[in-house]
């Protein structure tokens, strides 16, 4: 069952405007339909791949005497009893009213997880002035303008952060269908042997279904009671007499298959090291932020001093994506084979890590205190706040005074800080900078 988020508040504070704004904010809205009563309206929202039900209730008048107001209260209390999170909406321009205090008392008695949403705050400059009245209510607070969209995305982030554990679309897909693995590499690096060693012979294949591209096949494989989807890439294995044609064709296959994969195994020939074609595939995977693991195969054919040399060479070639796991393997001796599937699952798990906004901003304050950003063109970069906006892979947005002041070196510095502090090694990170407006 998906979690339920209920919007509550006295009349005319903008609850319905907020409801419509939250539903229309993301194109991932699944449906919006009237509830079983005339007063409660239901919809479903998917934000950051987390789905939740949203309920808009009528304006609460706790001491109401007419039947209409009593019916609204009954329906609101029924919704409240099932709520996993309550959005308590107040009017920032009206300030705190006695009716707001009564609604707050009701919520405290219900002992529900609550976010106080101060509506009709039209910008950052108004926040301090309009929200000060509401601190005494004791609820975590977010200032928004439902009519103009100010801070609504941040509110959605806070909703997701305050929900009980829910499964993302990706996790549900993984459990129901299987983790999608793709093996890429040049001809004759041992891809077919790898598949057989990892998952056994054809007797282990429980089904075969057509892939989304004309010449790719998805193999649904069972191993240790779990299912995995192996995205086969016959195109990468084709030989060609023209190196340029092979290169273009292989990269095209990588583009089509890797984007459907959860984790990519990129196989490299230990005898040849990382060649030009491998670099193109690495560049593509890095640019697309696709989690991948480099497998350096055929180490059984290397002498000890040659293995040391190839390890140094691989480390040098991957210096700009040093977070990528590297495993040295042999499909002949099975060296490294046993660690690959557990490693893929670990990388996938880390890709879904979500970090609270408060933790991120604590890091931001520490970074600004110890490592001020460099002055660019006589101007210094100023950070306002940072928030995580997506998972699979993790995505972070820094709100700053001027994004053009960001240097690539400082971006890498921030990425490394996030990666090291929050245990995000092995996965790509998306980092963006936006002006506050």
Short mmCIF file of C-alpha atoms in Angstrom, two decimals:
data_model
loop_
_atom_site.label_atom_id
_atom_site.label_comp_id
_atom_site.label_asym_id
_atom_site.label_seq_id
_atom_site.Cartn_x
_atom_site.Cartn_y
_atom_site.Cartn_z
CA UNK A 1 0.00 0.00 0.00
CA UNK A 2 1.36 3.43 -0.92
CA UNK A 3 1.64 6.08 1.81
CA UNK A 4 -1.13 8.62 2.31
CA UNK A 5 -0.47 12.37 2.57
CA UNK A 6 -3.39 14.48 3.80
CA UNK A 7 -3.75 18.26 3.34
CA UNK A 8 -5.55 19.90 6.28
CA UNK A 9 -6.26 23.44 7.39
CA UNK A 10 -8.93 26.02 8.03
CA UNK A 11 -10.92 27.45 5.09
CA UNK A 12 -9.32 29.75 2.50
CA UNK A 13 -5.66 29.10 3.23
CA UNK A 14 -4.98 27.70 -0.27
CA UNK A 15 -5.27 23.95 0.31
CA UNK A 16 -6.86 23.20 -3.07
CA UNK A 17 -4.37 25.42 -4.87
CA UNK A 18 -1.55 23.53 -3.18
CA UNK A 19 -3.18 20.19 -4.02
CA UNK A 20 -3.41 21.11 -7.70
CA UNK A 21 0.14 22.45 -7.71
CA UNK A 22 1.54 19.25 -6.19
CA UNK A 23 -0.32 17.05 -8.65
CA UNK A 24 0.65 19.12 -11.68
CA UNK A 25 4.23 19.68 -10.59
CA UNK A 26 5.45 16.38 -12.01
CA UNK A 27 4.41 14.72 -15.25
CA UNK A 28 4.54 11.40 -13.41
CA UNK A 29 1.03 12.00 -12.08
CA UNK A 30 -0.91 8.76 -12.59
CA UNK A 31 -4.45 9.94 -12.07
CA UNK A 32 -6.62 12.52 -10.39
CA UNK A 33 -10.16 11.51 -9.52
CA UNK A 34 -12.86 12.55 -7.09
CA UNK A 35 -13.05 10.61 -3.85
CA UNK A 36 -16.07 8.77 -2.50
CA UNK A 37 -17.30 11.93 -0.82
CA UNK A 38 -17.88 15.32 -2.37
CA UNK A 39 -15.34 17.02 -0.12
CA UNK A 40 -12.20 14.87 -0.12
CA UNK A 41 -10.32 14.84 -3.44
CA UNK A 42 -7.72 12.17 -4.15
CA UNK A 43 -4.75 11.96 -6.47
CA UNK A 44 -1.49 10.07 -6.83
CA UNK A 45 1.91 11.74 -7.17
CA UNK A 46 5.29 10.28 -8.07
CA UNK A 47 8.18 12.45 -6.91
CA UNK A 48 11.79 11.27 -7.07
CA UNK A 49 10.44 7.84 -8.04
CA UNK A 50 8.45 7.57 -4.81
CA UNK A 51 4.68 7.30 -5.16
CA UNK A 52 2.22 8.58 -2.59
CA UNK A 53 -1.51 9.29 -2.42
CA UNK A 54 -2.55 12.89 -1.81
CA UNK A 55 -5.87 13.91 -0.24
CA UNK A 56 -7.35 17.41 -0.26
CA UNK A 57 -9.87 17.96 2.53
CA UNK A 58 -12.44 20.68 2.99
CA UNK A 59 -11.73 23.66 5.21
CA UNK A 60 -11.89 22.69 8.87
CA UNK A 61 -14.23 24.54 11.22
CA UNK A 62 -13.88 22.59 14.45
CA UNK A 63 -16.76 24.30 16.23
CA UNK A 64 -18.96 24.43 13.13
CA UNK A 65 -22.71 24.18 13.70
CA UNK A 66 -24.20 23.61 10.24
CA UNK A 67 -24.36 20.14 8.73
CA UNK A 68 -21.99 21.04 5.90
CA UNK A 69 -19.17 22.02 8.26
CA UNK A 70 -19.78 18.96 10.43
CA UNK A 71 -19.62 16.67 7.40
CA UNK A 72 -16.32 18.24 6.31
CA UNK A 73 -14.90 17.64 9.80
CA UNK A 74 -16.01 13.99 9.80
CA UNK A 75 -14.43 13.35 6.41
CA UNK A 76 -11.24 15.17 7.39
CA UNK A 77 -10.93 13.14 10.60
CA UNK A 78 -11.39 9.90 8.64
CA UNK A 79 -8.62 10.93 6.25
CA UNK A 80 -6.45 11.97 9.20
CA UNK A 81 -6.83 8.58 10.87
CA UNK A 82 -5.27 6.89 7.81
CA UNK A 83 -2.60 9.53 7.14
CA UNK A 84 1.11 8.73 7.09
CA UNK A 85 1.93 12.45 6.81
CA UNK A 86 -0.14 15.61 7.25
CA UNK A 87 0.44 18.87 5.41
CA UNK A 88 -1.01 21.46 7.79
CA UNK A 89 -1.60 24.54 5.63
CA UNK A 90 -1.77 28.07 7.08
CA UNK A 91 -1.94 31.52 5.49
CA UNK A 92 1.32 33.43 5.92
CA UNK A 93 -0.32 36.76 5.13
CA UNK A 94 -3.07 36.31 7.72
CA UNK A 95 -0.65 35.20 10.40
CA UNK A 96 -1.53 32.75 13.16
CA UNK A 97 -5.26 32.64 13.91
CA UNK A 98 -7.27 30.98 16.71
CA UNK A 99 -8.61 28.51 14.13
CA UNK A 100 -5.05 27.53 13.21
CA UNK A 101 -4.32 26.86 16.87
CA UNK A 102 -7.39 24.61 17.09
CA UNK A 103 -6.28 22.60 14.05
CA UNK A 104 -2.79 22.30 15.56
CA UNK A 105 -4.31 20.98 18.79
CA UNK A 106 -6.28 18.37 16.82
CA UNK A 107 -3.10 17.22 15.05
CA UNK A 108 -1.13 16.94 18.28
CA UNK A 109 -3.90 14.82 19.79
CA UNK A 110 -3.87 12.59 16.71
CA UNK A 111 -0.07 12.23 17.10
CA UNK A 112 0.49 12.36 13.34
CA UNK A 113 3.72 13.16 11.52
CA UNK A 114 3.09 16.75 10.39
CA UNK A 115 4.69 19.37 8.15
CA UNK A 116 3.49 22.94 8.64
CA UNK A 117 3.09 24.57 5.21
CA UNK A 118 3.05 28.37 5.40
CA UNK A 119 1.32 29.36 2.17
CA UNK A 120 1.21 32.67 0.27
CA UNK A 121 4.89 33.42 0.83
CA UNK A 122 5.86 34.77 -2.57
CA UNK A 123 9.63 34.68 -2.26
CA UNK A 124 12.73 34.16 -0.15
CA UNK A 125 12.68 37.79 0.98
CA UNK A 126 9.27 37.37 2.66
CA UNK A 127 10.02 34.22 4.61
CA UNK A 128 11.40 35.71 7.83
CA UNK A 129 8.59 38.25 7.99
CA UNK A 130 5.68 35.87 7.34
CA UNK A 131 6.65 32.67 9.13
CA UNK A 132 7.75 34.00 12.52
CA UNK A 133 4.21 33.78 13.98
CA UNK A 134 4.09 30.03 13.43
CA UNK A 135 7.23 28.82 15.22
CA UNK A 136 5.26 28.37 18.42
CA UNK A 137 3.15 25.60 16.89
CA UNK A 138 6.18 23.33 17.10
CA UNK A 139 5.92 21.63 13.70
CA UNK A 140 8.67 21.44 11.04
CA UNK A 141 7.92 24.28 8.65
CA UNK A 142 8.15 24.93 4.90
CA UNK A 143 7.21 28.28 3.33
CA UNK A 144 5.63 28.12 -0.14
CA UNK A 145 3.50 29.96 -2.64
CA UNK A 146 1.05 27.42 -4.05
CA UNK A 147 -0.23 29.97 -6.54
CA UNK A 148 3.20 30.88 -7.97
CA UNK A 149 5.12 27.66 -7.29
CA UNK A 150 7.71 29.14 -4.95
CA UNK A 151 9.51 26.40 -2.95
CA UNK A 152 7.00 23.71 -3.97
CA UNK A 153 9.69 21.34 -5.20
CA UNK A 154 11.46 21.66 -1.86
CA UNK A 155 8.15 20.85 -0.16
CA UNK A 156 7.86 17.70 -2.27
CA UNK A 157 11.40 16.76 -1.25
CA UNK A 158 10.41 17.16 2.39
CA UNK A 159 7.26 15.08 1.89
CA UNK A 160 9.30 12.19 0.48
CA UNK A 161 11.91 12.57 3.22
CA UNK A 162 9.26 12.41 5.97
CA UNK A 163 7.30 9.46 4.63
CA UNK A 164 7.80 6.01 6.15
CA UNK A 165 10.00 3.73 4.06
CA UNK A 166 8.44 3.26 0.66
CA UNK A 167 9.63 1.44 -2.40
CA UNK A 168 10.66 3.44 -5.39
CA UNK A 169 9.58 2.38 -8.86
CA UNK A 170 13.12 1.10 -9.38
CA UNK A 171 13.11 -1.12 -6.29
CA UNK A 172 9.68 -2.52 -7.14
CA UNK A 173 10.88 -3.25 -10.66
CA UNK A 174 14.02 -4.94 -9.33
CA UNK A 175 12.05 -7.16 -6.95
CA UNK A 176 9.35 -8.12 -9.47
CA UNK A 177 11.53 -8.52 -12.56
CA UNK A 178 15.16 -8.63 -11.55
CA UNK A 179 18.29 -6.50 -11.53
CA UNK A 180 19.18 -5.58 -15.11
CA UNK A 181 22.78 -6.41 -15.97
CA UNK A 182 24.51 -5.67 -19.24
CA UNK A 183 27.89 -7.01 -20.40
CA UNK A 184 29.76 -4.75 -22.81
CA UNK A 185 33.14 -5.04 -24.42
CA UNK A 186 35.06 -5.58 -27.62
CA UNK A 187 34.99 -8.91 -29.47
CA UNK A 188 36.78 -11.83 -27.85
CA UNK A 189 37.26 -10.35 -24.38
CA UNK A 190 35.30 -13.23 -22.83
CA UNK A 191 31.72 -11.92 -22.56
CA UNK A 192 30.04 -15.23 -23.37
CA UNK A 193 32.31 -17.10 -20.98
CA UNK A 194 31.53 -14.54 -18.27
CA UNK A 195 27.79 -15.04 -18.66
CA UNK A 196 28.17 -18.81 -18.45
CA UNK A 197 30.41 -18.62 -15.39
CA UNK A 198 28.14 -16.17 -13.58
CA UNK A 199 24.82 -17.80 -14.30
CA UNK A 200 25.60 -21.33 -15.46
CA UNK A 201 24.72 -22.95 -18.73
CA UNK A 202 21.48 -22.59 -20.66
CA UNK A 203 19.66 -24.90 -18.26
CA UNK A 204 19.63 -22.01 -15.75
CA UNK A 205 17.72 -19.69 -18.12
CA UNK A 206 14.10 -19.71 -16.98
CA UNK A 207 12.66 -17.57 -19.76
CA UNK A 208 13.56 -15.45 -22.75
CA UNK A 209 11.66 -12.34 -23.76
CA UNK A 210 12.22 -9.89 -26.61
CA UNK A 211 14.13 -6.76 -25.68
CA UNK A 212 13.10 -3.26 -26.60
CA UNK A 213 15.49 -3.08 -29.51
CA UNK A 214 15.34 -5.16 -32.65
CA UNK A 215 18.48 -7.22 -32.14
CA UNK A 216 18.76 -7.40 -28.35
CA UNK A 217 17.34 -10.17 -26.17
CA UNK A 218 16.71 -10.02 -22.42
CA UNK A 219 17.47 -13.27 -20.61
CA UNK A 220 15.65 -13.73 -17.32
CA UNK A 221 17.97 -15.85 -15.20
CA UNK A 222 17.49 -17.38 -11.76
CA UNK A 223 20.42 -17.62 -9.35
CA UNK A 224 20.20 -18.45 -5.65
CA UNK A 225 16.46 -17.91 -5.66
CA UNK A 226 16.68 -14.44 -7.22
CA UNK A 227 16.01 -13.26 -10.73
CA UNK A 228 18.36 -11.23 -12.90
CA UNK A 229 17.78 -9.78 -16.33
CA UNK A 230 20.80 -10.13 -18.57
CA UNK A 231 20.61 -7.72 -21.47
CA UNK A 232 22.37 -9.51 -24.29
CA UNK A 233 24.22 -7.38 -26.84
CA UNK A 234 24.98 -9.46 -29.93
CA UNK A 235 25.86 -6.34 -31.89
CA UNK A 236 28.94 -5.65 -29.78
CA UNK A 237 30.26 -9.09 -30.56
CA UNK A 238 30.02 -8.77 -34.33
CA UNK A 239 33.28 -8.67 -36.23
CA UNK A 240 34.08 -6.13 -38.89
CA UNK A 241 36.90 -5.64 -41.30
CA UNK A 242 36.61 -1.89 -40.89
CA UNK A 243 37.67 -0.64 -37.47
CA UNK A 244 35.71 2.60 -37.83
CA UNK A 245 32.49 0.75 -38.60
CA UNK A 246 32.99 -1.55 -35.63
CA UNK A 247 33.59 1.41 -33.37
CA UNK A 248 30.46 3.25 -34.48
CA UNK A 249 28.35 0.11 -34.27
CA UNK A 250 29.65 -0.89 -30.84
CA UNK A 251 29.02 2.55 -29.34
CA UNK A 252 25.52 2.53 -30.83
CA UNK A 253 24.83 -0.84 -29.15
CA UNK A 254 26.17 0.54 -25.88
CA UNK A 255 23.88 3.54 -26.15
CA UNK A 256 20.79 1.43 -26.69
CA UNK A 257 21.48 -1.30 -24.16
CA UNK A 258 23.24 0.56 -21.35
CA UNK A 259 20.37 2.99 -20.92
CA UNK A 260 18.12 0.03 -20.15
CA UNK A 261 20.57 -1.43 -17.65
CA UNK A 262 20.83 -1.01 -13.91
CA UNK A 263 24.51 -2.05 -13.85
CA UNK A 264 26.96 -2.49 -16.73
CA UNK A 265 29.87 -4.92 -16.68
CA UNK A 266 32.50 -3.43 -19.01
CA UNK A 267 35.01 -6.12 -19.96
CA UNK A 268 38.58 -5.25 -20.86
CA UNK A 269 41.24 -7.61 -22.22
CA UNK A 270 44.12 -7.80 -19.73
CA UNK A 271 46.54 -8.57 -22.56
CA UNK A 272 45.70 -5.35 -24.40
CA UNK A 273 44.66 -2.99 -21.60
CA UNK A 274 42.19 -0.18 -22.16
CA UNK A 275 42.14 0.56 -25.88
CA UNK A 276 40.54 3.39 -27.85
CA UNK A 277 37.21 1.54 -28.14
CA UNK A 278 37.12 0.90 -24.38
CA UNK A 279 37.76 4.60 -23.72
CA UNK A 280 34.79 5.51 -25.89
CA UNK A 281 32.53 3.16 -23.95
CA UNK A 282 33.84 4.48 -20.61
CA UNK A 283 33.29 8.06 -21.74
CA UNK A 284 29.73 7.25 -22.77
CA UNK A 285 28.88 5.46 -19.52
CA UNK A 286 30.37 8.29 -17.48
CA UNK A 287 28.55 10.97 -19.47
CA UNK A 288 25.22 9.15 -19.09
CA UNK A 289 25.82 8.55 -15.34
CA UNK A 290 25.29 4.80 -15.76
CA UNK A 291 26.74 2.70 -12.91
CA UNK A 292 29.38 0.34 -14.26
CA UNK A 293 32.04 -2.09 -13.12
CA UNK A 294 35.25 -2.64 -15.09
CA UNK A 295 36.25 -6.28 -15.45
CA UNK A 296 39.86 -6.84 -16.53
CA UNK A 297 39.64 -10.37 -17.91
CA UNK A 298 42.22 -13.05 -18.85
CA UNK A 299 44.57 -12.34 -15.94
CA UNK A 300 45.46 -16.05 -16.00
CA UNK A 301 47.54 -15.27 -19.10
CA UNK A 302 49.64 -12.63 -17.32
CA UNK A 303 52.85 -13.00 -15.37
CA UNK A 304 53.08 -11.34 -11.96
CA UNK A 305 55.04 -8.31 -13.20
CA UNK A 306 52.63 -7.92 -16.13
CA UNK A 307 49.64 -7.96 -13.77
CA UNK A 308 51.23 -5.20 -11.68
CA UNK A 309 51.79 -3.13 -14.81
CA UNK A 310 48.21 -3.56 -16.06
CA UNK A 311 46.82 -2.57 -12.64
CA UNK A 312 48.81 0.68 -12.77
CA UNK A 313 47.70 1.32 -16.34
CA UNK A 314 44.02 0.75 -15.50
CA UNK A 315 44.24 3.09 -12.49
CA UNK A 316 45.76 5.79 -14.71
CA UNK A 317 43.13 5.43 -17.44
CA UNK A 318 40.31 5.64 -14.88
CA UNK A 319 41.76 8.59 -12.97
CA UNK A 320 38.82 10.84 -13.96
CA UNK A 321 36.27 8.30 -12.75
CA UNK A 322 38.21 6.71 -9.92
CA UNK A 323 34.96 5.82 -8.13
CA UNK A 324 34.38 2.98 -10.64
CA UNK A 325 34.99 -0.50 -9.17
CA UNK A 326 37.63 -2.60 -10.96
CA UNK A 327 37.75 -6.39 -10.68
CA UNK A 328 40.53 -8.52 -12.16
CA UNK A 329 39.03 -11.74 -13.47
CA UNK A 330 39.64 -14.98 -15.28
CA UNK A 331 36.80 -17.03 -16.72
CA UNK A 332 39.25 -19.94 -16.92
CA UNK A 333 40.36 -20.06 -13.27
CA UNK A 334 37.18 -18.26 -12.05
CA UNK A 335 39.31 -15.62 -10.30
CA UNK A 336 37.07 -12.73 -9.25
CA UNK A 337 33.89 -14.42 -10.51
CA UNK A 338 32.26 -14.96 -7.13
CA UNK A 339 32.33 -11.27 -6.22
CA UNK A 340 30.69 -9.83 -9.33
CA UNK A 341 26.96 -10.31 -8.72
CA UNK A 342 27.14 -9.26 -5.02
CA UNK A 343 29.19 -6.24 -6.10
CA UNK A 344 26.58 -5.29 -8.71
CA UNK A 345 23.85 -5.51 -6.07
CA UNK A 346 25.91 -3.34 -3.71
CA UNK A 347 26.44 -0.68 -6.39
CA UNK A 348 22.71 -0.69 -7.14
CA UNK A 349 21.87 -0.36 -3.45
CA UNK A 350 24.22 2.61 -3.06
CA UNK A 351 22.68 4.26 -6.13
CA UNK A 352 19.41 4.44 -4.23
CA UNK A 353 20.79 6.14 -1.12
CA UNK A 354 18.84 9.24 -0.10
CA UNK A 355 20.47 11.91 2.07
CA UNK A 356 18.40 14.32 4.11
CA UNK A 357 18.51 18.00 3.23
CA UNK A 358 19.63 18.85 6.76
CA UNK A 359 22.67 16.55 6.49
CA UNK A 360 23.61 17.98 3.11
CA UNK A 361 23.39 21.54 4.33
CA UNK A 362 25.45 20.70 7.40
CA UNK A 363 28.13 19.50 4.98
CA UNK A 364 27.73 22.66 2.92
CA UNK A 365 28.28 24.90 5.95
CA UNK A 366 31.40 22.94 6.90
CA UNK A 367 32.79 23.13 3.36
CA UNK A 368 32.19 26.87 3.12
CA UNK A 369 33.88 27.41 6.46
CA UNK A 370 37.00 25.36 5.67
CA UNK A 371 37.30 25.68 1.87
CA UNK A 372 35.89 28.92 0.52
CA UNK A 373 35.21 28.75 -3.24
CA UNK A 374 37.75 30.68 -5.32
CA UNK A 375 37.06 34.23 -6.47
CA UNK A 376 36.19 34.31 -10.18
CA UNK A 377 36.27 37.58 -12.15
CA UNK A 378 36.35 39.48 -8.88
CA UNK A 379 33.21 37.75 -7.58
CA UNK A 380 32.85 35.08 -4.93
CA UNK A 381 30.42 32.22 -5.25
CA UNK A 382 27.73 32.17 -2.56
CA UNK A 383 25.82 29.02 -1.62
CA UNK A 384 22.24 29.16 -0.30
CA UNK A 385 21.37 25.51 0.17
CA UNK A 386 21.70 22.05 -1.36
CA UNK A 387 19.14 19.27 -1.73
CA UNK A 388 19.01 15.79 -3.23
CA UNK A 389 16.58 15.68 -6.14
CA UNK A 390 16.82 12.11 -7.42
CA UNK A 391 18.21 8.62 -6.93
CA UNK A 392 19.46 5.87 -9.26
CA UNK A 393 21.93 7.56 -9.47
CA UNK A 394 21.96 10.19 -6.69
CA UNK A 395 21.39 13.73 -7.98
CA UNK A 396 22.12 16.92 -6.04
CA UNK A 397 21.25 20.55 -6.78
CA UNK A 398 23.20 23.42 -5.21
CA UNK A 399 21.39 26.76 -5.18
CA UNK A 400 23.89 29.59 -5.61
CA UNK A 401 24.05 33.28 -6.43
CA UNK A 402 25.70 32.76 -9.83
CA UNK A 403 26.19 29.28 -11.40
CA UNK A 404 28.70 30.69 -13.91
CA UNK A 405 31.20 31.15 -11.06
CA UNK A 406 31.53 27.38 -10.58
CA UNK A 407 34.89 25.97 -11.64
CA UNK A 408 35.20 22.34 -12.71
CA UNK A 409 37.81 21.73 -10.01
CA UNK A 410 35.49 23.01 -7.26
CA UNK A 411 32.64 20.90 -8.61
CA UNK A 412 34.89 17.82 -8.37
CA UNK A 413 35.84 18.88 -4.84
CA UNK A 414 32.17 19.01 -3.79
CA UNK A 415 31.45 15.69 -5.50
CA UNK A 416 34.31 14.01 -3.65
CA UNK A 417 33.15 15.49 -0.34
CA UNK A 418 29.63 14.12 -0.82
CA UNK A 419 30.94 10.77 -2.00
CA UNK A 420 33.35 10.32 0.92
CA UNK A 421 31.11 11.59 3.70
CA UNK A 422 27.95 9.73 2.71
CA UNK A 423 29.49 6.42 1.63
CA UNK A 424 28.69 6.88 -2.05
CA UNK A 425 31.80 5.30 -3.49
CA UNK A 426 31.31 3.13 -6.59
CA UNK A 427 28.35 5.12 -7.99
CA UNK A 428 28.14 8.11 -10.35
CA UNK A 429 26.76 11.35 -8.94
CA UNK A 430 24.84 14.04 -10.75
CA UNK A 431 25.61 17.55 -9.47
CA UNK A 432 23.94 20.70 -10.75
CA UNK A 433 24.07 24.38 -9.81
CA UNK A 434 21.12 26.73 -10.10
CA UNK A 435 20.49 30.36 -9.39
CA UNK A 436 18.15 30.92 -6.48
CA UNK A 437 15.56 32.66 -8.63
#
